[in-house]
Short mmCIF file of C-alpha atoms in Angstrom, two decimals:
data_model
loop_
_atom_site.label_atom_id
_atom_site.label_comp_id
_atom_site.label_asym_id
_atom_site.label_seq_id
_atom_site.Cartn_x
_atom_site.Cartn_y
_atom_site.Cartn_z
CA MET V 192 100.60 -122.78 166.46
CA LEU V 193 104.29 -121.65 166.10
CA TRP V 194 104.51 -122.95 162.31
CA SER V 195 101.24 -120.75 161.72
CA LEU V 196 102.98 -117.89 163.24
CA ILE V 197 106.02 -118.42 160.90
CA LYS V 198 103.87 -118.66 157.80
CA ILE V 199 102.13 -115.46 158.81
CA ILE V 200 105.44 -113.44 159.20
CA LEU V 201 107.12 -115.03 155.80
CA PHE V 202 103.71 -114.34 154.00
CA VAL V 203 103.88 -110.51 155.14
CA ALA V 204 107.75 -110.35 154.63
CA ALA V 205 106.98 -111.47 150.78
CA LEU V 206 104.33 -108.99 150.54
CA ALA V 207 106.31 -106.22 151.54
CA ALA V 208 109.00 -107.18 149.43
CA LEU V 209 107.00 -107.34 146.41
CA THR V 210 105.46 -103.83 147.11
CA LEU V 211 109.12 -102.39 147.70
CA GLY V 212 110.19 -103.94 144.35
CA ALA V 213 107.14 -102.86 142.49
CA GLY V 214 107.62 -99.16 143.93
CA TYR V 215 111.11 -99.48 142.59
CA LEU V 216 110.32 -100.76 139.45
CA LEU V 217 108.07 -97.83 138.75
CA GLU V 218 110.36 -95.24 139.41
CA THR V 219 112.85 -96.60 136.97
CA SER V 220 112.75 -95.36 133.35
CA GLY V 221 114.50 -97.96 131.51
CA GLY V 222 112.84 -101.17 132.89
CA ILE V 223 114.73 -104.11 133.93
CA ARG V 224 118.06 -105.56 131.92
CA ILE V 225 118.37 -109.42 132.64
CA ALA V 226 121.74 -110.67 131.59
CA VAL V 227 121.99 -114.63 131.81
CA ALA V 228 125.25 -116.18 130.13
CA ASN V 229 125.37 -114.53 126.68
CA THR V 230 121.48 -113.87 126.75
CA GLU V 231 120.31 -110.16 127.62
CA LEU V 232 116.71 -109.40 128.05
CA ASN V 233 115.31 -105.66 128.60
CA LEU V 234 111.67 -105.68 130.13
CA GLY V 235 109.64 -102.64 130.37
CA PRO V 236 107.80 -101.64 133.63
CA LEU V 237 104.38 -103.69 132.80
CA GLN V 238 106.64 -106.66 131.23
CA SER V 239 108.24 -106.91 134.62
CA ILE V 240 105.20 -106.75 136.60
CA VAL V 241 103.85 -109.86 134.38
CA ALA V 242 107.21 -111.60 134.98
CA VAL V 243 107.05 -111.39 138.47
CA LEU V 244 103.76 -112.86 138.70
CA VAL V 245 104.73 -115.68 136.05
CA LEU V 246 107.54 -116.18 138.59
CA MET V 247 105.16 -116.40 141.51
CA VAL V 248 103.07 -119.17 139.73
CA ILE V 249 106.27 -120.92 139.16
CA LEU V 250 107.52 -121.08 142.30
CA TRP V 251 104.07 -122.24 143.54
CA LEU V 252 104.50 -124.98 141.20
CA VAL V 253 107.99 -125.65 142.42
CA PHE V 254 106.58 -125.97 145.75
CA LYS V 255 103.71 -128.20 144.94
CA LEU V 256 105.95 -130.38 143.18
CA ALA V 257 108.58 -130.47 145.92
CA GLY V 258 105.89 -131.80 148.11
CA LEU V 259 104.85 -134.36 145.73
CA LEU V 260 108.48 -135.48 145.42
CA VAL V 261 108.76 -135.69 149.14
CA ALA V 262 105.94 -137.87 149.21
CA PHE V 263 107.15 -140.07 146.48
CA LEU V 264 110.48 -140.41 148.26
CA ARG V 265 108.70 -141.41 151.46
CA PHE V 266 106.97 -143.98 149.38
CA LEU V 267 110.07 -145.48 148.26
CA ASN V 268 111.48 -145.38 151.70
CA GLY V 269 108.40 -147.75 152.72
CA ASP V 270 105.80 -145.38 153.41
CA GLU V 271 102.97 -146.88 151.44
CA THR V 272 100.44 -144.42 152.00
CA ALA V 273 102.47 -141.28 151.57
CA ILE V 274 101.44 -140.40 147.95
CA THR V 275 97.60 -141.14 148.84
CA ARG V 276 97.87 -138.78 151.73
CA TYR V 277 99.51 -135.83 149.76
CA PHE V 278 96.21 -135.99 147.52
CA ILE V 279 93.96 -136.82 150.14
CA ARG V 280 95.00 -133.65 151.95
CA ASN V 281 94.20 -131.56 149.01
CA ARG V 282 90.47 -133.37 148.83
CA GLU V 283 89.79 -132.82 152.37
CA ARG V 284 90.47 -129.20 152.19
CA LYS V 285 88.35 -128.48 149.39
CA GLY V 286 85.80 -130.88 151.09
CA PHE V 287 85.68 -128.83 154.57
CA ASN V 288 85.70 -125.48 152.70
CA ALA V 289 82.60 -126.62 150.93
CA LEU V 290 81.25 -128.15 154.17
CA ALA V 291 81.90 -124.83 156.10
CA GLU V 292 80.17 -122.93 153.19
CA GLY V 293 77.19 -125.32 153.13
CA LEU V 294 77.06 -124.72 157.16
CA MET V 295 77.11 -120.99 156.70
CA ALA V 296 74.24 -121.31 153.84
CA LEU V 297 71.89 -123.42 156.29
CA ALA V 298 72.33 -120.66 158.91
CA ALA V 299 71.63 -118.00 156.46
CA GLY V 300 68.27 -119.67 155.17
CA GLU V 301 69.71 -120.41 151.83
CA GLY V 302 68.49 -124.28 151.64
CA ARG V 303 69.39 -125.01 147.89
CA VAL V 304 72.83 -123.40 148.22
CA ALA V 305 73.63 -125.63 151.40
CA MET V 306 72.20 -128.67 149.55
CA SER V 307 74.44 -127.87 146.66
CA LYS V 308 77.70 -127.30 148.93
CA ALA V 309 76.83 -130.55 150.75
CA ALA V 310 76.51 -132.73 147.85
CA LYS V 311 80.22 -131.09 146.86
CA ALA V 312 81.79 -131.76 150.14
CA ASP V 313 80.42 -135.31 150.05
CA ARG V 314 82.10 -135.85 146.76
CA TYR V 315 85.43 -134.72 148.10
CA LEU V 316 85.13 -135.97 151.89
CA ASN V 317 83.16 -139.07 151.41
CA ARG V 318 81.56 -138.53 154.71
CA PRO V 319 77.65 -138.98 154.95
CA ASP V 320 77.56 -138.59 158.55
CA LEU V 321 78.60 -134.96 158.28
CA THR V 322 77.03 -134.15 155.08
CA ASN V 323 73.58 -136.15 154.93
CA LEU V 324 72.45 -134.03 158.27
CA ILE V 325 73.20 -130.51 156.16
CA THR V 326 71.45 -132.12 153.32
CA ALA V 327 68.24 -133.03 155.20
CA GLN V 328 67.93 -129.89 157.16
CA ALA V 329 68.35 -128.22 154.03
CA ALA V 330 65.74 -130.21 152.39
CA GLU V 331 63.38 -129.50 155.12
CA MET V 332 64.10 -125.73 155.04
CA THR V 333 63.16 -125.72 151.26
CA GLY V 334 59.90 -127.83 151.91
CA ASP V 335 61.33 -131.09 150.08
CA THR V 336 60.07 -133.37 153.07
CA ARG V 337 60.72 -136.60 150.69
CA LYS V 338 64.02 -135.79 150.20
CA ALA V 339 64.72 -135.21 154.07
CA GLN V 340 62.94 -138.35 154.65
CA GLU V 341 65.06 -140.28 152.52
CA VAL V 342 68.26 -138.79 153.99
CA TYR V 343 67.25 -139.42 157.59
CA LYS V 344 66.59 -143.16 156.36
CA LYS V 345 70.25 -143.35 155.07
CA LEU V 346 71.37 -142.20 158.42
CA LEU V 347 69.70 -145.35 160.08
CA HIS V 348 72.53 -147.66 158.59
CA ASP V 349 75.06 -146.04 160.57
CA GLU V 350 75.09 -146.96 164.02
CA SER V 351 77.09 -143.33 164.87
CA THR V 352 74.05 -141.64 163.11
CA ARG V 353 71.22 -143.63 163.97
CA PHE V 354 70.00 -141.72 166.50
CA VAL V 355 69.80 -138.61 164.43
CA GLY V 356 68.14 -140.46 161.81
CA VAL V 357 65.53 -141.52 164.18
CA ARG V 358 65.24 -138.21 165.79
CA GLY V 359 64.61 -136.44 162.50
CA LEU V 360 61.81 -138.89 161.36
CA MET V 361 60.28 -138.52 164.55
CA LYS V 362 60.36 -134.71 164.16
CA GLN V 363 58.72 -135.46 160.73
CA LYS V 364 55.98 -137.54 162.19
CA LEU V 365 55.02 -135.07 164.62
CA ALA V 366 54.62 -132.44 161.96
CA GLU V 367 52.55 -134.67 159.92
CA GLY V 368 50.38 -135.48 162.95
CA ASP V 369 51.07 -139.08 162.95
CA THR V 370 51.39 -139.54 166.58
CA ASP V 371 51.57 -143.31 166.34
CA THR V 372 54.50 -143.62 164.41
CA ALA V 373 56.13 -140.41 166.34
CA MET V 374 55.45 -142.59 169.66
CA LYS V 375 57.48 -145.65 168.35
CA LEU V 376 60.32 -143.54 167.06
CA ALA V 377 60.39 -141.69 170.22
CA GLU V 378 60.70 -144.77 172.21
CA LYS V 379 63.40 -145.91 169.82
CA ALA V 380 65.13 -142.68 170.25
CA PHE V 381 64.95 -142.85 174.11
CA ALA V 382 66.31 -146.36 174.06
CA LEU V 383 69.42 -145.08 171.90
CA LYS V 384 69.75 -141.99 174.09
CA PRO V 385 68.23 -142.06 177.39
CA ARG V 386 70.00 -138.75 178.61
CA HIS V 387 68.61 -136.81 175.47
CA GLU V 388 66.60 -134.33 177.20
CA GLU V 389 64.41 -133.33 173.95
CA THR V 390 63.62 -136.89 173.41
CA GLN V 391 62.52 -137.18 176.96
CA ASP V 392 60.11 -134.42 176.97
CA THR V 393 58.82 -135.42 173.44
CA LEU V 394 58.11 -138.95 174.73
CA LEU V 395 56.62 -137.79 177.86
CA LEU V 396 54.13 -135.29 176.08
CA LEU V 397 53.15 -138.23 173.64
CA GLN V 398 52.54 -140.57 176.61
CA ALA V 399 50.60 -137.75 178.61
CA ASP V 400 48.65 -137.17 175.57
CA ARG V 401 47.63 -140.75 174.72
CA GLY V 402 47.17 -141.56 178.34
CA GLU V 403 49.72 -144.09 179.30
CA TRP V 404 50.23 -142.66 182.47
CA ALA V 405 52.29 -145.51 183.96
CA LYS V 406 54.77 -145.39 181.04
CA ALA V 407 55.08 -141.55 181.26
CA ARG V 408 56.02 -142.11 185.11
CA GLU V 409 58.84 -144.26 184.06
CA THR V 410 59.83 -141.78 181.35
CA LEU V 411 59.65 -138.78 184.31
CA ASN V 412 61.92 -141.24 186.59
CA ALA V 413 64.37 -141.49 183.90
CA LYS V 414 64.52 -137.62 183.61
CA LEU V 415 65.16 -137.47 187.50
CA LYS V 416 67.85 -140.15 187.17
CA HIS V 417 69.79 -138.45 184.60
CA GLY V 418 69.63 -135.15 186.11
CA SER V 419 67.58 -133.36 183.70
CA LEU V 420 64.83 -132.66 185.95
CA PRO V 421 65.00 -130.95 189.66
CA ARG V 422 63.57 -133.20 192.49
CA ASP V 423 60.94 -130.94 193.32
CA VAL V 424 59.64 -130.57 189.90
CA HIS V 425 59.56 -134.35 189.26
CA ARG V 426 57.42 -134.86 192.43
CA ARG V 427 54.88 -132.22 191.25
CA ARG V 428 54.86 -133.77 187.89
CA ASP V 429 54.75 -137.52 189.16
CA ALA V 430 51.61 -136.27 191.44
CA VAL V 431 50.09 -135.06 188.16
CA LEU V 432 50.71 -138.47 186.48
CA ALA V 433 49.43 -140.39 189.44
CA LEU V 434 46.43 -138.25 189.79
CA SER V 435 45.66 -138.67 186.19
CA GLN V 436 46.16 -142.41 186.65
CA ALA V 437 43.76 -142.48 189.41
CA ARG V 438 41.14 -140.64 187.50
CA ASP V 439 41.39 -143.17 184.41
CA LEU V 440 41.14 -146.14 187.16
CA ARG V 441 37.90 -144.47 188.46
CA ALA V 442 36.54 -144.24 185.23
CA GLN V 443 37.07 -147.88 184.86
CA ASP V 444 35.40 -148.54 188.14
CA ARG V 445 38.46 -149.79 189.61
CA MET V 446 38.03 -148.00 192.80
CA ALA V 447 40.40 -149.47 195.27
CA GLU V 448 43.36 -148.94 192.60
CA ALA V 449 42.09 -145.30 191.86
CA ASP V 450 42.24 -144.39 195.84
CA GLN V 451 45.62 -145.63 195.98
CA ALA V 452 46.91 -143.56 193.21
CA ALA V 453 45.00 -140.45 194.61
CA ILE V 454 46.36 -140.53 197.91
CA GLU V 455 49.95 -140.98 196.40
CA ALA V 456 49.30 -138.26 194.12
CA ASP V 457 48.45 -135.84 197.29
CA ARG V 458 51.39 -137.24 199.32
CA LEU V 459 53.66 -136.11 196.35
CA SER V 460 51.95 -132.91 196.07
CA PRO V 461 49.67 -131.50 198.54
CA GLU V 462 49.18 -128.24 196.99
CA LEU V 463 47.69 -130.03 193.95
CA ILE V 464 44.16 -129.23 194.37
CA PRO V 465 42.32 -132.16 192.13
CA ALA V 466 44.74 -134.41 193.88
CA ALA V 467 43.68 -133.29 197.28
CA VAL V 468 39.94 -133.52 196.22
CA MET V 469 40.28 -137.14 195.10
CA ALA V 470 42.33 -138.17 198.00
CA ALA V 471 39.71 -136.72 200.46
CA GLN V 472 37.04 -138.52 198.67
CA ALA V 473 39.30 -141.82 199.06
CA HIS V 474 39.67 -141.52 202.63
CA ILE V 475 35.92 -140.90 202.81
CA ARG V 476 35.07 -144.25 201.01
CA GLN V 477 37.47 -145.77 203.43
CA GLY V 478 35.95 -144.43 206.19
CA LYS V 479 38.70 -142.25 207.40
CA PRO V 480 37.00 -138.73 207.73
CA LYS V 481 39.69 -137.45 209.98
CA TYR V 482 42.31 -138.25 207.26
CA ALA V 483 40.08 -136.63 204.57
CA ALA V 484 39.81 -133.39 206.59
CA ARG V 485 43.56 -133.19 207.18
CA VAL V 486 44.20 -133.48 203.35
CA ILE V 487 41.76 -130.71 202.61
CA LYS V 488 43.20 -128.33 205.46
CA THR V 489 46.33 -128.97 204.09
CA ALA V 490 45.80 -127.76 200.67
CA TRP V 491 43.26 -125.17 201.67
CA GLU V 492 46.09 -123.75 203.66
CA ARG V 493 48.28 -123.17 200.38
CA GLN V 494 45.21 -121.96 198.27
CA PRO V 495 41.74 -122.13 199.13
CA HIS V 496 39.63 -123.55 196.44
CA PRO V 497 35.65 -124.19 196.03
CA ASP V 498 36.32 -127.98 195.12
CA LEU V 499 38.01 -128.25 198.42
CA ALA V 500 35.13 -126.99 200.04
CA ALA V 501 32.68 -129.22 198.32
CA ALA V 502 34.86 -132.29 199.25
CA PHE V 503 34.87 -130.89 202.95
CA ALA V 504 31.25 -130.81 202.77
CA GLU V 505 31.15 -134.70 201.57
CA ILE V 506 32.84 -135.74 204.93
CA ALA V 507 29.28 -135.10 206.69
CA PRO V 508 26.72 -134.95 203.97
CA ASP V 509 23.72 -134.86 206.35
CA GLU V 510 24.35 -132.30 208.85
CA THR V 511 22.09 -129.37 209.64
CA PRO V 512 23.31 -125.86 208.38
CA ASP V 513 24.24 -124.92 211.66
CA ALA V 514 26.42 -127.77 212.23
CA ARG V 515 27.78 -127.33 208.72
CA LEU V 516 28.53 -123.82 209.64
CA LYS V 517 30.41 -124.89 213.12
CA ARG V 518 32.18 -127.80 211.23
CA PHE V 519 33.57 -125.42 208.71
CA GLY V 520 34.77 -123.32 211.12
CA THR V 521 37.99 -125.20 211.53
CA LEU V 522 38.65 -124.71 207.92
CA THR V 523 37.46 -121.12 207.53
CA ARG V 524 40.14 -120.19 210.04
CA ILE V 525 42.89 -120.79 207.68
CA ASN V 526 43.59 -117.98 205.24
CA SER V 527 40.44 -116.04 206.48
CA GLY V 528 41.44 -113.07 204.53
CA ASP V 529 41.00 -114.93 201.29
CA PRO V 530 38.33 -113.81 198.96
CA GLU V 531 37.43 -117.62 198.52
CA ASN V 532 37.32 -118.15 202.34
CA ARG V 533 35.13 -114.91 202.84
CA MET V 534 32.64 -116.18 200.03
CA LEU V 535 32.75 -119.59 201.58
CA GLN V 536 31.49 -118.31 205.00
CA ALA V 537 28.91 -116.12 203.41
CA GLU V 538 27.21 -118.97 201.91
CA LEU V 539 27.38 -121.09 204.92
CA ASN V 540 25.63 -118.44 206.86
CA ILE V 541 23.21 -118.11 203.80
CA ALA V 542 22.33 -121.85 204.06
CA ALA V 543 21.74 -121.15 208.13
CA GLU V 544 19.49 -118.12 207.10
CA ASP V 545 21.82 -115.69 208.87
CA PHE V 546 21.86 -113.28 206.24
CA PRO V 547 23.60 -110.20 208.41
CA ALA V 548 26.43 -112.80 209.27
CA ALA V 549 26.49 -113.47 205.85
CA ARG V 550 26.94 -109.63 205.00
CA ARG V 551 29.62 -109.49 207.58
CA ALA V 552 31.40 -112.38 206.16
CA LEU V 553 31.10 -110.98 202.65
CA GLY V 554 32.30 -107.59 203.57
CA ASP V 555 32.89 -104.98 200.65
CA LEU V 556 34.07 -108.08 198.50
CA ALA V 557 31.30 -107.37 196.12
CA THR V 558 32.13 -103.69 195.48
CA SER V 559 35.96 -103.58 196.17
CA ASP V 560 36.65 -107.13 193.98
CA PRO V 561 33.32 -107.80 192.46
CA THR V 562 33.34 -111.29 190.40
CA ALA V 563 29.92 -113.37 189.26
CA ARG V 564 30.08 -115.36 192.52
CA SER V 565 30.37 -112.42 194.97
CA LEU V 566 27.87 -110.55 193.11
CA THR V 567 25.23 -113.35 193.15
CA ILE V 568 26.19 -114.05 196.86
CA MET V 569 25.30 -110.33 197.47
CA ALA V 570 22.08 -110.92 195.43
CA ALA V 571 21.18 -113.92 197.65
CA ILE V 572 21.89 -112.12 201.01
CA GLU V 573 19.37 -109.20 199.56
CA ARG V 574 16.82 -111.82 198.97
CA GLY V 575 17.08 -113.27 202.24
CA GLU V 576 16.78 -109.80 204.03
CA GLY V 577 13.69 -109.10 202.10
CA ALA V 578 15.23 -106.37 199.82
CA ASP V 579 13.28 -105.09 196.59
CA ASP V 580 13.17 -107.21 193.53
CA SER V 581 14.78 -104.29 192.04
CA VAL V 582 17.84 -104.45 194.21
CA VAL V 583 18.12 -108.35 193.79
CA ARG V 584 17.91 -107.48 189.72
CA GLY V 585 20.49 -104.85 189.90
CA TRP V 586 22.97 -107.27 191.82
CA LEU V 587 22.31 -109.95 189.02
CA THR V 588 22.82 -107.69 186.20
CA LYS V 589 26.15 -106.61 187.57
CA ALA V 590 26.82 -110.33 187.75
CA LEU V 591 26.12 -111.04 184.12
CA THR V 592 28.93 -108.88 183.18
CA ALA V 593 31.44 -109.18 186.11
CA PRO V 594 34.62 -111.01 185.84
CA ARG V 595 34.53 -114.67 186.61
CA GLY V 596 37.25 -114.67 189.10
CA PRO V 597 39.98 -117.42 189.55
CA GLN V 598 40.15 -120.26 186.63
CA TRP V 599 42.04 -122.76 185.63
CA VAL V 600 44.72 -120.86 182.91
CA CYS V 601 47.44 -122.27 181.09
CA GLU V 602 50.55 -120.53 181.96
CA ASN V 603 52.11 -121.34 178.37
CA CYS V 604 49.31 -119.98 176.08
CA HIS V 605 46.94 -118.39 178.52
CA SER V 606 43.98 -120.33 177.65
CA VAL V 607 41.22 -120.90 180.01
CA HIS V 608 39.94 -124.13 180.89
CA THR V 609 36.58 -125.14 182.46
CA ARG V 610 38.19 -127.77 184.62
CA TRP V 611 41.69 -128.83 185.47
CA ALA V 612 43.56 -131.34 183.29
CA PRO V 613 47.22 -132.95 183.04
CA VAL V 614 47.57 -131.55 179.35
CA CYS V 615 46.52 -128.32 178.12
CA GLU V 616 43.71 -128.62 175.33
CA ASN V 617 45.10 -125.70 173.36
CA CYS V 618 48.77 -126.04 173.20
CA SER V 619 49.28 -129.71 174.55
CA SER V 620 51.71 -128.49 177.38
CA PHE V 621 52.08 -130.65 180.14
CA ASP V 622 51.23 -129.60 183.92
CA THR V 623 50.86 -125.86 182.98
CA LEU V 624 47.28 -125.24 184.45
CA SER V 625 47.14 -123.12 187.65
CA TRP V 626 44.23 -121.50 189.45
CA LYS V 627 44.29 -117.85 188.76
CA ARG V 628 42.53 -114.95 187.34
CA PRO V 629 42.85 -115.07 183.79
CA ALA V 630 43.85 -111.92 181.81
CA HIS V 631 40.47 -111.64 180.17
CA SER V 632 37.55 -113.89 180.91
CA GLU V 633 36.94 -115.80 178.02
CA ILE V 634 34.68 -118.89 179.24
CA ALA V 635 31.93 -119.27 181.84
CA MET V 636 32.78 -120.19 185.38
CA PRO V 637 32.86 -123.73 186.07
CA GLY V 638 29.79 -124.72 188.19
CA SER V 639 31.83 -125.32 191.20
CA THR V 640 32.96 -121.92 191.53
CA GLU V 641 29.94 -120.15 190.09
CA MET V 642 27.30 -121.80 192.39
CA LEU V 643 26.75 -121.62 196.09
CA PRO V 644 28.27 -124.81 196.75
CA LEU V 645 27.45 -125.41 200.37
CA ILE V 646 24.19 -123.67 200.84
CA VAL V 647 22.15 -126.68 201.46
CA GLY V 648 18.54 -127.18 203.08
CA SER V 649 14.93 -126.41 202.48
CA MET V 650 12.43 -124.12 204.01
CA GLY V 651 8.83 -125.39 203.85
CA ASN V 652 7.27 -121.99 203.76
CA ARG V 653 9.84 -119.37 203.63
CA ALA V 654 11.69 -118.31 200.64
CA ASP V 655 14.74 -120.40 199.98
CA ILE V 656 17.86 -120.15 198.12
CA VAL V 657 19.49 -123.39 197.78
CA ALA V 658 22.52 -125.12 196.36
CA MET V 659 22.43 -128.67 196.29
CA PRO V 660 25.74 -130.67 195.70
CA THR V 661 24.98 -134.12 194.84
CA GLY V 662 25.55 -136.44 197.63
CA VAL V 663 26.07 -133.50 200.43
CA ALA V 664 22.43 -132.05 201.25
CA PRO V 665 21.60 -132.09 204.73
CA ALA V 666 18.34 -133.45 206.23
CA PRO V 667 15.54 -130.26 205.83
CA SER V 668 15.58 -127.91 208.45
CA ASP V 669 12.34 -127.48 210.67
CA GLY V 670 10.90 -124.44 208.82
CA ASP V 671 11.41 -121.96 211.36
CA GLY V 672 14.58 -120.21 209.51
CA ARG V 673 16.07 -116.78 210.78
CA GLN V 674 15.42 -113.65 209.17
CA GLY V 675 14.06 -115.15 205.93
CA GLN V 676 11.07 -113.06 204.21
CA PRO V 677 8.68 -114.80 201.92
CA ALA V 678 9.50 -114.35 198.39
CA PRO V 679 7.26 -112.78 195.89
CA GLU V 680 5.58 -115.26 193.72
CA ASP V 681 7.28 -114.17 190.72
CA ALA V 682 10.67 -114.89 192.26
CA GLU V 683 13.65 -114.69 189.99
CA ILE V 684 16.04 -117.21 189.38
CA LEU V 685 19.24 -115.98 191.05
CA ALA V 686 22.07 -117.63 189.23
CA PRO V 687 22.39 -120.44 186.56
CA THR V 688 25.00 -122.84 187.08
CA ASP V 689 26.81 -125.84 185.50
CA GLY V 690 27.90 -129.11 187.11
CA PRO V 691 31.05 -128.76 189.04
CA ALA V 692 34.01 -130.89 188.56
CA ASP V 693 34.01 -134.41 189.71
CA GLY V 694 30.22 -135.22 189.29
CA LEU V 695 28.88 -132.67 191.43
CA THR V 696 25.85 -130.73 190.21
CA GLY V 697 24.44 -127.81 191.85
CA GLU V 698 21.28 -125.39 191.38
CA VAL V 699 20.10 -122.35 193.13
CA VAL V 700 16.56 -122.15 193.67
CA ILE V 701 14.26 -119.26 194.92
CA ALA V 702 10.76 -120.94 195.88
CA ASP V 703 7.62 -119.16 196.36
CA ALA V 704 5.79 -119.60 199.77
CA ALA V 705 3.83 -122.26 198.55
CA GLY V 706 6.17 -124.09 196.78
CA ASP V 707 4.15 -124.82 193.81
CA ASP V 708 5.78 -122.48 191.17
CA SER V 709 9.12 -123.01 191.91
CA ARG V 710 11.59 -122.21 189.20
CA LYS V 711 15.17 -123.38 189.38
CA SER V 712 18.31 -123.43 187.05
CA ARG V 713 20.66 -125.96 186.58
#
């Protein structure tokens, strides 16, 4: 630091002296007369300036020769590397200057210039660990992937640069779409540097995309261990992976293992709706309805969802509409003001043919916050109360163009999904789907939210509006429904629906009085 300050002061002093001398020289008319021994030289102003420049060059050479002489004297004194170091310092200075210029060119987007400067720096420095990386990145910038791949392969031979080479090749394979090779390279990079956060994320995404849930959970645990993931985020994502593992196990008909994984997923993240649904179904299969009800109520308290209501119905699939309405009271008292809760109560009352109660439960939802589902429910209420067909058709016409309500929306790319998935189908991001209203309705509502999932039962001689989830239909009623009116023979279909998630299918039916010409939509 002090030596640098001294050099700066000497440089400024020399520059000031030269400037002052040049000023004096220009003011003199006769030039400069130099007398040495018996020799005399007379220099004009221009000749004097040239002489000063020559003198400066001579002094620079003298300093260089003096440095070389000092190095030679040290060599004679026993320092065997003194002369070598003298020349190496000059080469290093040129090499690092070229390296700095290469980095600046790379940052400026000048790929070919960066490659040229990197080659020059390599000649002077002989440090491939520094120059090869610039060359590879510059080659990628110019589109020369073959050159970049060659350089990355060279980096594999040096232990200090092996990780950089593996990571570079991995990113190339990802860009090419070769996920199999990218997976192997990601595993190798993770083994070399398990703390590297980008490698952890890449490996986790690849494992999730391939459905290797057990390995993905190991990678996620490594992220937690090395401090690159908060504990609450780890629990949520671990639950997502456990749930995905449970779904695969269930597809393989390994129900015991699937139930265990689903229950673990719900324990890790009780607010994860698909996990709560699967865990409730697992408890039902194990003959533990109270545990199933507790799981659903916990998730419903955080966010009501139609799939939770369908799972709650599965606890007692053969109950009558009145019994179902009473049992669901313990659920509907939670988050009573939520639109999903109000629509559920309306559906339950429709199933029990208490249409005024259904209207009270729905309130002004069909007008203040209209969605396809709330308008369809309103059409069902009007039909049940014997309203004119034109009134029913009016509500259904509004339902055709109304917003679809909450759906599974990716927080990253905002694409809408028909059902929950651990990885977004559009942008391949992990654990980004949330149940909310999309900015723009893009797809049809999933069946579990568009149908009337819990309106069950059959009225032998009365107009019926029936939504029948598979496996949860109650025993038929005795036929003396309340406030129902005979449907006209040309009864219309209320709402077409698709099958909901997790194997449930629903239908909305309006049957004529005799039940002969009933038409339904699946």
